[in-house]
mmCIF file of C-alpha atoms in Angstrom:
data_model
loop_
_atom_site.group_PDB
_atom_site.id
_atom_site.type_symbol
_atom_site.label_atom_id
_atom_site.label_comp_id
_atom_site.label_asym_id
_atom_site.label_seq_id
_atom_site.Cartn_x
_atom_site.Cartn_y
_atom_site.Cartn_z
ATOM 1 C CA UNK M 1 -0.001 -0.002 -0.005
ATOM 2 C CA UNK M 2 1.052 3.603 -0.454
ATOM 3 C CA UNK M 3 2.443 5.340 2.576
ATOM 4 C CA UNK M 4 4.078 8.604 3.509
ATOM 5 C CA UNK M 5 5.645 8.533 6.938
ATOM 6 C CA UNK M 6 7.325 11.091 9.089
ATOM 7 C CA UNK M 7 9.273 9.002 11.489
ATOM 8 C CA UNK M 8 9.124 11.151 14.577
ATOM 9 C CA UNK M 9 5.888 12.420 16.037
ATOM 10 C CA UNK M 10 7.832 14.832 18.208
ATOM 11 C CA UNK M 11 11.386 16.109 18.300
ATOM 12 C CA UNK M 12 12.963 18.199 21.043
ATOM 13 C CA UNK M 13 16.154 20.064 20.327
ATOM 14 C CA UNK M 14 18.381 22.611 22.020
ATOM 15 C CA UNK M 15 18.451 26.126 20.643
ATOM 16 C CA UNK M 16 21.322 26.631 18.229
ATOM 17 C CA UNK M 17 21.506 22.994 17.166
ATOM 18 C CA UNK M 18 20.455 21.583 13.786
ATOM 19 C CA UNK M 19 17.075 19.901 13.659
ATOM 20 C CA UNK M 20 16.697 17.069 11.153
ATOM 21 C CA UNK M 21 13.261 15.743 10.233
ATOM 22 C CA UNK M 22 12.671 12.673 8.079
ATOM 23 C CA UNK M 23 10.010 11.874 5.502
ATOM 24 C CA UNK M 24 9.838 8.413 3.933
ATOM 25 C CA UNK M 25 7.434 7.170 1.315
ATOM 26 C CA UNK M 26 6.580 3.808 -0.236
ATOM 27 C CA UNK M 27 4.867 2.892 -3.484
ATOM 28 C CA UNK M 28 4.870 6.430 -4.785
ATOM 29 C CA UNK M 29 6.900 7.965 -7.603
ATOM 30 C CA UNK M 30 6.532 11.667 -6.883
ATOM 31 C CA UNK M 31 7.783 14.294 -9.283
ATOM 32 C CA UNK M 32 8.422 16.569 -6.316
ATOM 33 C CA UNK M 33 8.099 16.795 -2.583
ATOM 34 C CA UNK M 34 7.122 19.765 -0.436
ATOM 35 C CA UNK M 35 7.540 20.817 3.181
ATOM 36 C CA UNK M 36 5.060 22.909 5.145
ATOM 37 C CA UNK M 37 5.001 24.464 8.594
ATOM 38 C CA UNK M 38 1.856 24.427 10.713
ATOM 39 C CA UNK M 39 1.422 26.345 13.946
ATOM 40 C CA UNK M 40 -1.288 25.367 16.464
ATOM 41 C CA UNK M 41 -4.724 26.479 15.307
ATOM 42 C CA UNK M 42 -3.399 27.745 11.965
ATOM 43 C CA UNK M 43 -3.266 26.521 8.408
ATOM 44 C CA UNK M 44 -0.106 25.015 6.895
ATOM 45 C CA UNK M 45 2.352 27.406 5.273
ATOM 46 C CA UNK M 46 4.536 26.356 2.363
ATOM 47 C CA UNK M 47 8.286 26.324 2.990
ATOM 48 C CA UNK M 48 10.147 24.507 0.222
ATOM 49 C CA UNK M 49 9.616 22.359 -2.856
ATOM 50 C CA UNK M 50 12.226 19.965 -4.219
ATOM 51 C CA UNK M 51 11.937 18.175 -7.540
ATOM 52 C CA UNK M 52 12.973 14.604 -8.271
ATOM 53 C CA UNK M 53 15.998 15.745 -10.277
ATOM 54 C CA UNK M 54 17.243 17.978 -7.443
ATOM 55 C CA UNK M 55 19.374 16.548 -4.664
ATOM 56 C CA UNK M 56 19.255 19.535 -2.357
ATOM 57 C CA UNK M 57 17.440 22.857 -1.929
ATOM 58 C CA UNK M 58 18.241 25.667 0.479
ATOM 59 C CA UNK M 59 16.370 28.675 1.790
ATOM 60 C CA UNK M 60 17.985 30.726 4.539
ATOM 61 C CA UNK M 61 18.428 28.333 7.499
ATOM 62 C CA UNK M 62 16.406 25.576 5.836
ATOM 63 C CA UNK M 63 17.778 22.743 3.743
ATOM 64 C CA UNK M 64 15.894 19.905 2.078
ATOM 65 C CA UNK M 65 17.320 16.807 0.421
ATOM 66 C CA UNK M 66 15.498 14.320 -1.773
ATOM 67 C CA UNK M 67 16.790 10.801 -2.400
ATOM 68 C CA UNK M 68 14.529 8.966 -4.854
ATOM 69 C CA UNK M 69 16.517 5.751 -4.419
ATOM 70 C CA UNK M 70 15.992 5.689 -0.666
ATOM 71 C CA UNK M 71 12.533 7.226 -1.137
ATOM 72 C CA UNK M 72 13.345 9.744 1.531
ATOM 73 C CA UNK M 73 13.510 13.477 2.128
ATOM 74 C CA UNK M 74 15.371 15.123 4.974
ATOM 75 C CA UNK M 75 14.478 18.565 6.259
ATOM 76 C CA UNK M 76 17.122 20.472 8.210
ATOM 77 C CA UNK M 77 16.848 23.673 10.238
ATOM 78 C CA UNK M 78 20.274 24.998 11.177
ATOM 79 C CA UNK M 79 20.904 27.288 14.163
ATOM 80 C CA UNK M 80 17.426 26.444 15.423
ATOM 81 C CA UNK M 81 15.489 29.024 17.441
ATOM 82 C CA UNK M 82 12.477 28.723 19.782
ATOM 83 C CA UNK M 83 10.436 30.472 17.063
ATOM 84 C CA UNK M 84 11.044 27.420 14.850
ATOM 85 C CA UNK M 85 8.864 25.347 17.183
ATOM 86 C CA UNK M 86 5.939 24.087 15.117
ATOM 87 C CA UNK M 87 4.683 21.001 13.301
ATOM 88 C CA UNK M 88 6.399 20.313 10.001
ATOM 89 C CA UNK M 89 4.555 18.413 7.285
ATOM 90 C CA UNK M 90 5.939 16.762 4.205
ATOM 91 C CA UNK M 91 3.742 16.323 1.178
ATOM 92 C CA UNK M 92 4.091 14.725 -2.205
ATOM 93 C CA UNK M 93 2.301 14.633 -5.504
ATOM 94 C CA UNK M 94 1.553 10.925 -5.982
ATOM 95 C CA UNK M 95 1.688 10.741 -9.747
ATOM 96 C CA UNK M 96 1.785 14.203 -11.207
ATOM 97 C CA UNK M 97 -1.310 16.335 -11.589
ATOM 98 C CA UNK M 98 -2.948 14.873 -8.514
ATOM 99 C CA UNK M 99 -3.673 16.514 -5.169
ATOM 100 C CA UNK M 100 -0.937 16.502 -2.546
ATOM 101 C CA UNK M 101 -0.735 13.692 -0.006
ATOM 102 C CA UNK M 102 0.520 14.761 3.421
ATOM 103 C CA UNK M 103 2.405 13.004 6.182
ATOM 104 C CA UNK M 104 1.138 13.274 9.754
ATOM 105 C CA UNK M 105 3.840 15.764 10.651
ATOM 106 C CA UNK M 106 6.629 16.071 13.176
ATOM 107 C CA UNK M 107 6.144 18.421 16.115
ATOM 108 C CA UNK M 108 9.421 20.236 16.702
ATOM 109 C CA UNK M 109 10.162 21.945 20.000
ATOM 110 C CA UNK M 110 13.268 24.116 20.222
ATOM 111 C CA UNK M 111 14.260 24.642 23.829
ATOM 112 C CA UNK M 112 16.089 27.794 24.872
ATOM 113 C CA UNK N 1 -3.421 40.640 -1.544
ATOM 114 C CA UNK N 2 -5.770 38.746 0.733
ATOM 115 C CA UNK N 3 -4.985 35.129 1.365
ATOM 116 C CA UNK N 4 -7.374 32.195 1.339
ATOM 117 C CA UNK N 5 -10.390 33.129 3.440
ATOM 118 C CA UNK N 6 -12.389 30.518 5.270
ATOM 119 C CA UNK N 7 -15.496 31.008 7.329
ATOM 120 C CA UNK N 8 -16.718 30.335 9.806
ATOM 121 C CA UNK N 9 -13.534 29.740 11.813
ATOM 122 C CA UNK N 10 -15.506 27.799 14.391
ATOM 123 C CA UNK N 11 -18.835 26.054 13.964
ATOM 124 C CA UNK N 12 -20.828 24.064 16.502
ATOM 125 C CA UNK N 13 -23.605 21.794 15.321
ATOM 126 C CA UNK N 14 -25.818 19.191 16.959
ATOM 127 C CA UNK N 15 -26.032 15.717 15.502
ATOM 128 C CA UNK N 16 -28.334 15.660 12.495
ATOM 129 C CA UNK N 17 -27.869 19.316 11.563
ATOM 130 C CA UNK N 18 -26.140 20.616 8.450
ATOM 131 C CA UNK N 19 -22.737 22.297 8.341
ATOM 132 C CA UNK N 20 -21.696 24.644 5.548
ATOM 133 C CA UNK N 21 -18.097 25.741 5.272
ATOM 134 C CA UNK N 22 -17.030 28.474 2.890
ATOM 135 C CA UNK N 23 -13.741 29.159 1.163
ATOM 136 C CA UNK N 24 -12.702 32.110 -0.980
ATOM 137 C CA UNK N 25 -9.459 31.326 -2.796
ATOM 138 C CA UNK N 26 -6.660 33.782 -3.287
ATOM 139 C CA UNK N 27 -7.237 36.316 -6.031
ATOM 140 C CA UNK N 28 -6.375 34.808 -9.390
ATOM 141 C CA UNK N 29 -6.538 31.216 -8.148
ATOM 142 C CA UNK N 30 -9.028 28.908 -9.807
ATOM 143 C CA UNK N 31 -8.067 25.606 -8.147
ATOM 144 C CA UNK N 32 -9.557 24.806 -4.738
ATOM 145 C CA UNK N 33 -8.799 21.836 -2.513
ATOM 146 C CA UNK N 34 -10.496 20.726 0.695
ATOM 147 C CA UNK N 35 -8.621 18.748 3.354
ATOM 148 C CA UNK N 36 -9.753 17.390 6.714
ATOM 149 C CA UNK N 37 -7.497 17.180 9.754
ATOM 150 C CA UNK N 38 -8.398 15.141 12.801
ATOM 151 C CA UNK N 39 -6.534 15.562 16.106
ATOM 152 C CA UNK N 40 -3.130 13.845 15.888
ATOM 153 C CA UNK N 41 -3.797 12.946 12.270
ATOM 154 C CA UNK N 42 -2.405 14.322 9.058
ATOM 155 C CA UNK N 43 -4.237 16.301 6.458
ATOM 156 C CA UNK N 44 -6.511 14.046 4.450
ATOM 157 C CA UNK N 45 -7.491 15.092 0.944
ATOM 158 C CA UNK N 46 -11.204 15.319 0.323
ATOM 159 C CA UNK N 47 -11.976 17.054 -2.962
ATOM 160 C CA UNK N 48 -10.379 19.155 -5.716
ATOM 161 C CA UNK N 49 -12.460 21.641 -7.671
ATOM 162 C CA UNK N 50 -12.067 24.180 -10.399
ATOM 163 C CA UNK N 51 -14.720 26.726 -11.236
ATOM 164 C CA UNK N 52 -18.016 24.875 -11.746
ATOM 165 C CA UNK N 53 -16.273 21.497 -11.922
ATOM 166 C CA UNK N 54 -15.367 18.758 -9.494
ATOM 167 C CA UNK N 55 -12.035 17.401 -10.706
ATOM 168 C CA UNK N 56 -11.272 14.770 -8.054
ATOM 169 C CA UNK N 57 -13.553 13.753 -5.196
ATOM 170 C CA UNK N 58 -11.801 10.510 -4.348
ATOM 171 C CA UNK N 59 -11.372 11.531 -0.716
ATOM 172 C CA UNK N 60 -14.967 12.523 -0.094
ATOM 173 C CA UNK N 61 -17.222 10.221 1.901
ATOM 174 C CA UNK N 62 -19.890 8.874 -0.411
ATOM 175 C CA UNK N 63 -22.780 10.058 1.716
ATOM 176 C CA UNK N 64 -23.671 13.334 3.404
ATOM 177 C CA UNK N 65 -20.704 15.288 2.009
ATOM 178 C CA UNK N 66 -20.798 17.509 -1.056
ATOM 179 C CA UNK N 67 -18.732 20.347 -2.461
ATOM 180 C CA UNK N 68 -19.183 23.007 -5.066
ATOM 181 C CA UNK N 69 -17.246 25.899 -6.536
ATOM 182 C CA UNK N 70 -19.704 28.060 -8.472
ATOM 183 C CA UNK N 71 -18.831 30.537 -11.182
ATOM 184 C CA UNK N 72 -19.455 33.346 -8.742
ATOM 185 C CA UNK N 73 -18.829 33.178 -5.042
ATOM 186 C CA UNK N 74 -16.896 30.963 -2.670
ATOM 187 C CA UNK N 75 -16.419 27.244 -2.671
ATOM 188 C CA UNK N 76 -18.772 25.479 -0.267
ATOM 189 C CA UNK N 77 -18.225 22.215 1.583
ATOM 190 C CA UNK N 78 -21.536 20.912 2.865
ATOM 191 C CA UNK N 79 -21.985 18.183 5.438
ATOM 192 C CA UNK N 80 -25.541 16.997 5.930
ATOM 193 C CA UNK N 81 -26.832 15.208 9.037
ATOM 194 C CA UNK N 82 -23.573 15.673 10.889
ATOM 195 C CA UNK N 83 -22.326 13.020 13.307
ATOM 196 C CA UNK N 84 -19.758 13.268 16.097
ATOM 197 C CA UNK N 85 -17.114 11.720 13.857
ATOM 198 C CA UNK N 86 -17.334 14.739 11.548
ATOM 199 C CA UNK N 87 -15.749 16.913 14.240
ATOM 200 C CA UNK N 88 -12.461 18.061 12.736
ATOM 201 C CA UNK N 89 -10.610 20.996 11.249
ATOM 202 C CA UNK N 90 -11.458 21.504 7.590
ATOM 203 C CA UNK N 91 -8.848 23.319 5.539
ATOM 204 C CA UNK N 92 -9.250 24.875 2.153
ATOM 205 C CA UNK N 93 -6.277 25.535 -0.099
ATOM 206 C CA UNK N 94 -5.949 27.199 -3.477
ATOM 207 C CA UNK N 95 -3.454 27.319 -6.292
ATOM 208 C CA UNK N 96 -3.232 29.347 -9.492
ATOM 209 C CA UNK N 97 -4.175 28.182 -12.941
ATOM 210 C CA UNK N 98 -1.186 26.468 -14.490
ATOM 211 C CA UNK N 99 -2.564 25.013 -17.650
ATOM 212 C CA UNK N 100 -3.807 21.496 -18.072
ATOM 213 C CA UNK N 101 -3.885 19.063 -15.274
ATOM 214 C CA UNK N 102 -3.448 19.785 -11.618
ATOM 215 C CA UNK N 103 -1.058 21.476 -9.347
ATOM 216 C CA UNK N 104 2.733 21.333 -9.565
ATOM 217 C CA UNK N 105 3.412 24.043 -7.041
ATOM 218 C CA UNK N 106 2.652 25.131 -3.581
ATOM 219 C CA UNK N 107 -0.741 25.214 -1.977
ATOM 220 C CA UNK N 108 -1.956 28.297 -0.152
ATOM 221 C CA UNK N 109 -4.011 27.304 2.859
ATOM 222 C CA UNK N 110 -6.668 29.139 4.795
ATOM 223 C CA UNK N 111 -6.744 29.125 8.573
ATOM 224 C CA UNK N 112 -9.343 26.377 8.669
ATOM 225 C CA UNK N 113 -12.870 25.890 9.915
ATOM 226 C CA UNK N 114 -13.174 23.912 13.117
ATOM 227 C CA UNK N 115 -16.364 21.919 13.298
ATOM 228 C CA UNK N 116 -17.574 20.559 16.603
ATOM 229 C CA UNK N 117 -20.549 18.207 16.619
ATOM 230 C CA UNK N 118 -22.306 17.869 19.940
#
């Protein structure tokens, strides 16, 4: 069956350290993968998109990698800050031109 | 430029009543998606609409749920004869027209409508 899994429900990290979140998928062949941030009581906000032919994408303190062989994406936040505390969702397009499928999310807490 | 607007933000209904959730997409966007989020669960796709057309409703329950996106006005998600299990946050998202087929870019989400069924 098709699955998209974010391995950690919750991740606690010390301020200043790098947070690494994992997204794995099975039985999908996505053309791209996206990451979103969701704060409590709010809607998700788009952060980054990475295509299947891209190994890595960066935006300020954020970095995303995409390994289509491992069927995995890693999401890194460097020099993490308490304001980075939120739930991070990965999402993929199952087969091109179809609505996004989301993982359950990882709740990140950055402790000062 | 206003974002995706959803209303009401909170809605309380008794079992058996109807719930209507509205979504106005971002200006210039003609693709609308509805997702449902249960506590501790991920976003589950429900339906994808373009103006006056339902493109994909594979995630919609077969009974009691319907959606529309008329030529004029907001998209509406309607839940008839609500039950306690319908209690959830319902999110609408939009994306711009990009030619044939669906979306290959980001989704812009509203803040959600939280339905509580008593």
